[in-house]
XYZ file of C-alpha atoms in Angstrom:
222
model
C 5.502 -42.655 -19.988
C 7.538 -41.254 -22.841
C 8.807 -37.740 -23.652
C 8.295 -36.994 -27.362
C 11.379 -35.588 -29.095
C 9.502 -32.364 -29.882
C 9.757 -31.291 -26.233
C 13.527 -31.019 -26.112
C 15.632 -28.506 -24.256
C 19.340 -29.140 -24.776
C 20.003 -31.446 -27.736
C 19.041 -35.012 -26.908
C 17.164 -34.314 -23.675
C 13.823 -32.904 -22.605
C 13.019 -29.324 -21.718
C 13.173 -29.276 -17.936
C 9.967 -27.335 -17.358
C 7.846 -29.366 -19.762
C 9.182 -32.646 -18.389
C 8.650 -31.541 -14.789
C 5.053 -30.658 -15.611
C 4.583 -33.981 -17.389
C 5.921 -35.894 -14.394
C 3.897 -33.816 -11.915
C 0.684 -34.340 -13.874
C 1.312 -38.075 -14.081
C 1.800 -38.098 -10.298
C -1.580 -36.429 -9.733
C -0.953 -32.681 -9.927
C -3.954 -30.801 -11.281
C -4.843 -27.337 -12.502
C -6.131 -25.387 -9.515
C -4.447 -27.801 -7.106
C -1.598 -27.334 -4.614
C 2.037 -26.846 -5.618
C 4.207 -29.781 -6.600
C 8.005 -29.974 -6.636
C 9.975 -31.901 -9.240
C 13.714 -32.516 -8.922
C 15.531 -33.611 -12.072
C 18.403 -35.989 -11.324
C 19.613 -36.446 -14.915
C 18.695 -34.797 -18.222
C 15.290 -36.320 -19.090
C 15.793 -38.727 -22.009
C 13.686 -38.356 -25.139
C 11.633 -41.113 -26.775
C 12.541 -43.495 -23.973
C 10.204 -45.599 -21.859
C 9.912 -44.153 -18.333
C 8.294 -45.603 -15.231
C 6.660 -43.551 -12.457
C 6.506 -45.393 -9.145
C 5.897 -43.780 -5.760
C 6.971 -40.299 -6.793
C 10.091 -41.521 -8.577
C 10.634 -41.543 -12.348
C 13.140 -44.022 -13.748
C 14.465 -45.010 -17.152
C 15.415 -48.595 -16.465
C 17.781 -48.431 -13.500
C 18.491 -44.710 -13.945
C 16.818 -42.265 -11.545
C 15.449 -39.456 -13.729
C 13.283 -37.376 -11.380
C 11.650 -37.198 -7.959
C 8.245 -35.652 -7.262
C 6.966 -34.430 -3.894
C 4.743 -31.860 -2.207
C 6.349 -28.476 -1.572
C 4.550 -25.217 -0.877
C 7.307 -22.729 -1.743
C 6.533 -21.397 -5.205
C 8.448 -18.202 -4.517
C 7.328 -14.623 -4.839
C 4.995 -13.634 -7.696
C 6.932 -11.542 -10.185
C 4.996 -8.322 -10.848
C 3.181 -8.235 -14.166
C 4.092 -5.755 -16.874
C 1.926 -4.551 -19.766
C 2.012 -6.601 -22.948
C 3.646 -3.715 -24.815
C 6.479 -3.573 -22.266
C 6.998 -7.332 -22.470
C 7.065 -7.147 -26.273
C 9.655 -4.370 -26.168
C 11.825 -6.364 -23.759
C 11.617 -9.453 -25.969
C 13.165 -7.559 -28.872
C 16.378 -7.478 -26.813
C 16.277 -11.189 -25.956
C 19.937 -12.237 -25.496
C 19.194 -15.626 -27.048
C 18.796 -14.068 -30.482
C 22.533 -13.345 -30.521
C 23.927 -16.123 -28.327
C 21.847 -19.119 -27.267
C 23.305 -22.279 -25.694
C 20.347 -24.368 -26.950
C 18.706 -22.582 -29.913
C 16.379 -25.516 -30.562
C 14.810 -25.407 -27.078
C 11.047 -26.075 -27.170
C 10.343 -23.040 -24.972
C 12.849 -20.305 -25.778
C 14.698 -21.503 -28.870
C 14.673 -19.013 -31.749
C 15.210 -21.872 -34.199
C 11.770 -23.330 -33.455
C 9.038 -22.467 -35.944
C 5.756 -20.847 -34.896
C 3.339 -23.580 -33.902
C 6.194 -25.976 -33.105
C 7.992 -24.346 -30.171
C 6.497 -21.919 -27.659
C 8.817 -19.129 -28.861
C 8.950 -17.350 -25.507
C 11.828 -14.884 -25.764
C 12.451 -13.332 -22.323
C 14.186 -9.985 -22.649
C 15.720 -7.899 -19.875
C 13.892 -5.539 -17.546
C 15.395 -3.384 -14.776
C 16.244 -5.115 -11.525
C 17.394 -8.409 -13.021
C 13.941 -9.324 -14.302
C 12.798 -10.677 -17.657
C 9.560 -10.410 -19.598
C 8.132 -11.887 -22.775
C 4.816 -12.046 -24.581
C 3.435 -15.502 -25.215
C 0.771 -16.532 -27.708
C -0.900 -19.580 -26.173
C -0.918 -22.654 -28.471
C -3.990 -24.679 -29.298
C -2.782 -27.711 -27.339
C -2.176 -25.845 -24.062
C -2.128 -28.107 -20.999
C -0.610 -28.103 -17.531
C 2.720 -29.253 -18.984
C 2.692 -26.241 -21.302
C 2.310 -23.902 -18.340
C 5.211 -25.497 -16.489
C 7.268 -25.099 -19.660
C 6.281 -21.434 -19.986
C 7.403 -20.844 -16.379
C 10.775 -22.459 -17.034
C 13.024 -20.430 -19.324
C 11.938 -16.859 -18.382
C 13.260 -17.559 -14.896
C 16.351 -19.318 -16.174
C 17.366 -16.437 -18.405
C 17.670 -14.167 -15.366
C 20.476 -16.459 -14.191
C 22.048 -16.840 -17.634
C 22.082 -13.079 -18.178
C 23.454 -12.412 -14.682
C 26.270 -14.962 -14.842
C 26.979 -14.950 -18.574
C 27.141 -18.747 -18.801
C 24.693 -21.580 -19.563
C 22.370 -22.937 -16.879
C 19.917 -25.851 -16.874
C 16.937 -26.576 -14.667
C 17.584 -28.698 -11.591
C 14.423 -28.309 -9.520
C 11.084 -26.527 -9.902
C 8.067 -26.073 -7.644
C 5.011 -24.850 -9.516
C 1.291 -24.336 -9.290
C -1.137 -23.655 -12.135
C -4.284 -21.785 -11.103
C -5.946 -21.866 -14.521
C -5.204 -22.526 -18.177
C -5.384 -19.660 -20.659
C -7.455 -19.907 -23.811
C -5.653 -20.900 -27.030
C -4.663 -17.748 -28.872
C -4.512 -15.611 -25.719
C -1.674 -13.100 -25.553
C -0.148 -13.750 -22.135
C 2.839 -12.183 -20.391
C 5.537 -14.296 -18.730
C 7.945 -12.667 -16.279
C 10.981 -13.900 -14.357
C 13.160 -12.617 -11.529
C 16.462 -13.685 -10.006
C 16.102 -14.432 -6.287
C 19.690 -15.365 -5.477
C 22.900 -17.062 -6.598
C 25.180 -19.343 -4.585
C 28.063 -20.984 -6.390
C 26.666 -22.904 -9.362
C 23.073 -22.604 -8.109
C 20.636 -19.833 -9.004
C 17.157 -19.520 -7.477
C 14.617 -17.841 -9.740
C 10.915 -17.001 -9.675
C 8.530 -16.812 -12.620
C 4.870 -15.992 -13.239
C 2.382 -16.209 -16.107
C -0.363 -13.593 -16.475
C -3.402 -13.751 -18.728
C -4.528 -10.961 -21.073
C -6.868 -9.696 -18.331
C -4.004 -9.533 -15.824
C -5.026 -12.676 -13.957
C -2.152 -14.541 -12.310
C -2.356 -17.962 -13.995
C 0.757 -19.799 -12.814
C 3.709 -19.436 -10.471
C 7.035 -21.198 -9.906
C 10.266 -21.106 -7.971
C 13.151 -22.995 -9.537
C 16.776 -23.852 -8.941
C 19.005 -23.690 -11.989
C 22.503 -25.157 -12.204
C 25.387 -23.635 -14.120
C 27.001 -26.060 -16.528
C 30.593 -26.949 -15.794
C 32.671 -25.737 -18.726
């Protein structure tokens, strides 16, 4: 196993959602299957040989991630119309101040066709929403990635400091068609100390609920 450098989050390490989906898929998770939980123990290294053995991912002697069965994917975040998501995205806080502007999922520095360019803007009630044009190479890992940052930005916006993904439990009911205009929404479930629990959902252009996740994000110590 190896995480290509394209799928970075913070500089030098993988995007948490994409990597979690990659690890889950390698461990047997499938589209339409039950939820899987991935816990990241260190920032996933890029372009480094990784070994999956018995639900554990290692880079040499370093424990990178653990994968197990977990049913709690949180509460589906209500869908909003595409026009409302597009309007929210225009106020995406990351346009003005982004801790990782090159992030594969939500980085404004990524070119169309390179990054996912999901820009979750604020909605009432501590929620976020963003439109998402599905890329041609969409896979389960892409869906996990799409679920990642829209939830995380609810924590970042609430606390006003950077967070990174620590744990995510996700399920993907179906893949959208390349070129589909989907809506991704996130909601803050709770905050305790450095930990924030968030929910996120992906909806297809017909309103179908395609994917769901609950994640724990960790505030960076500054």
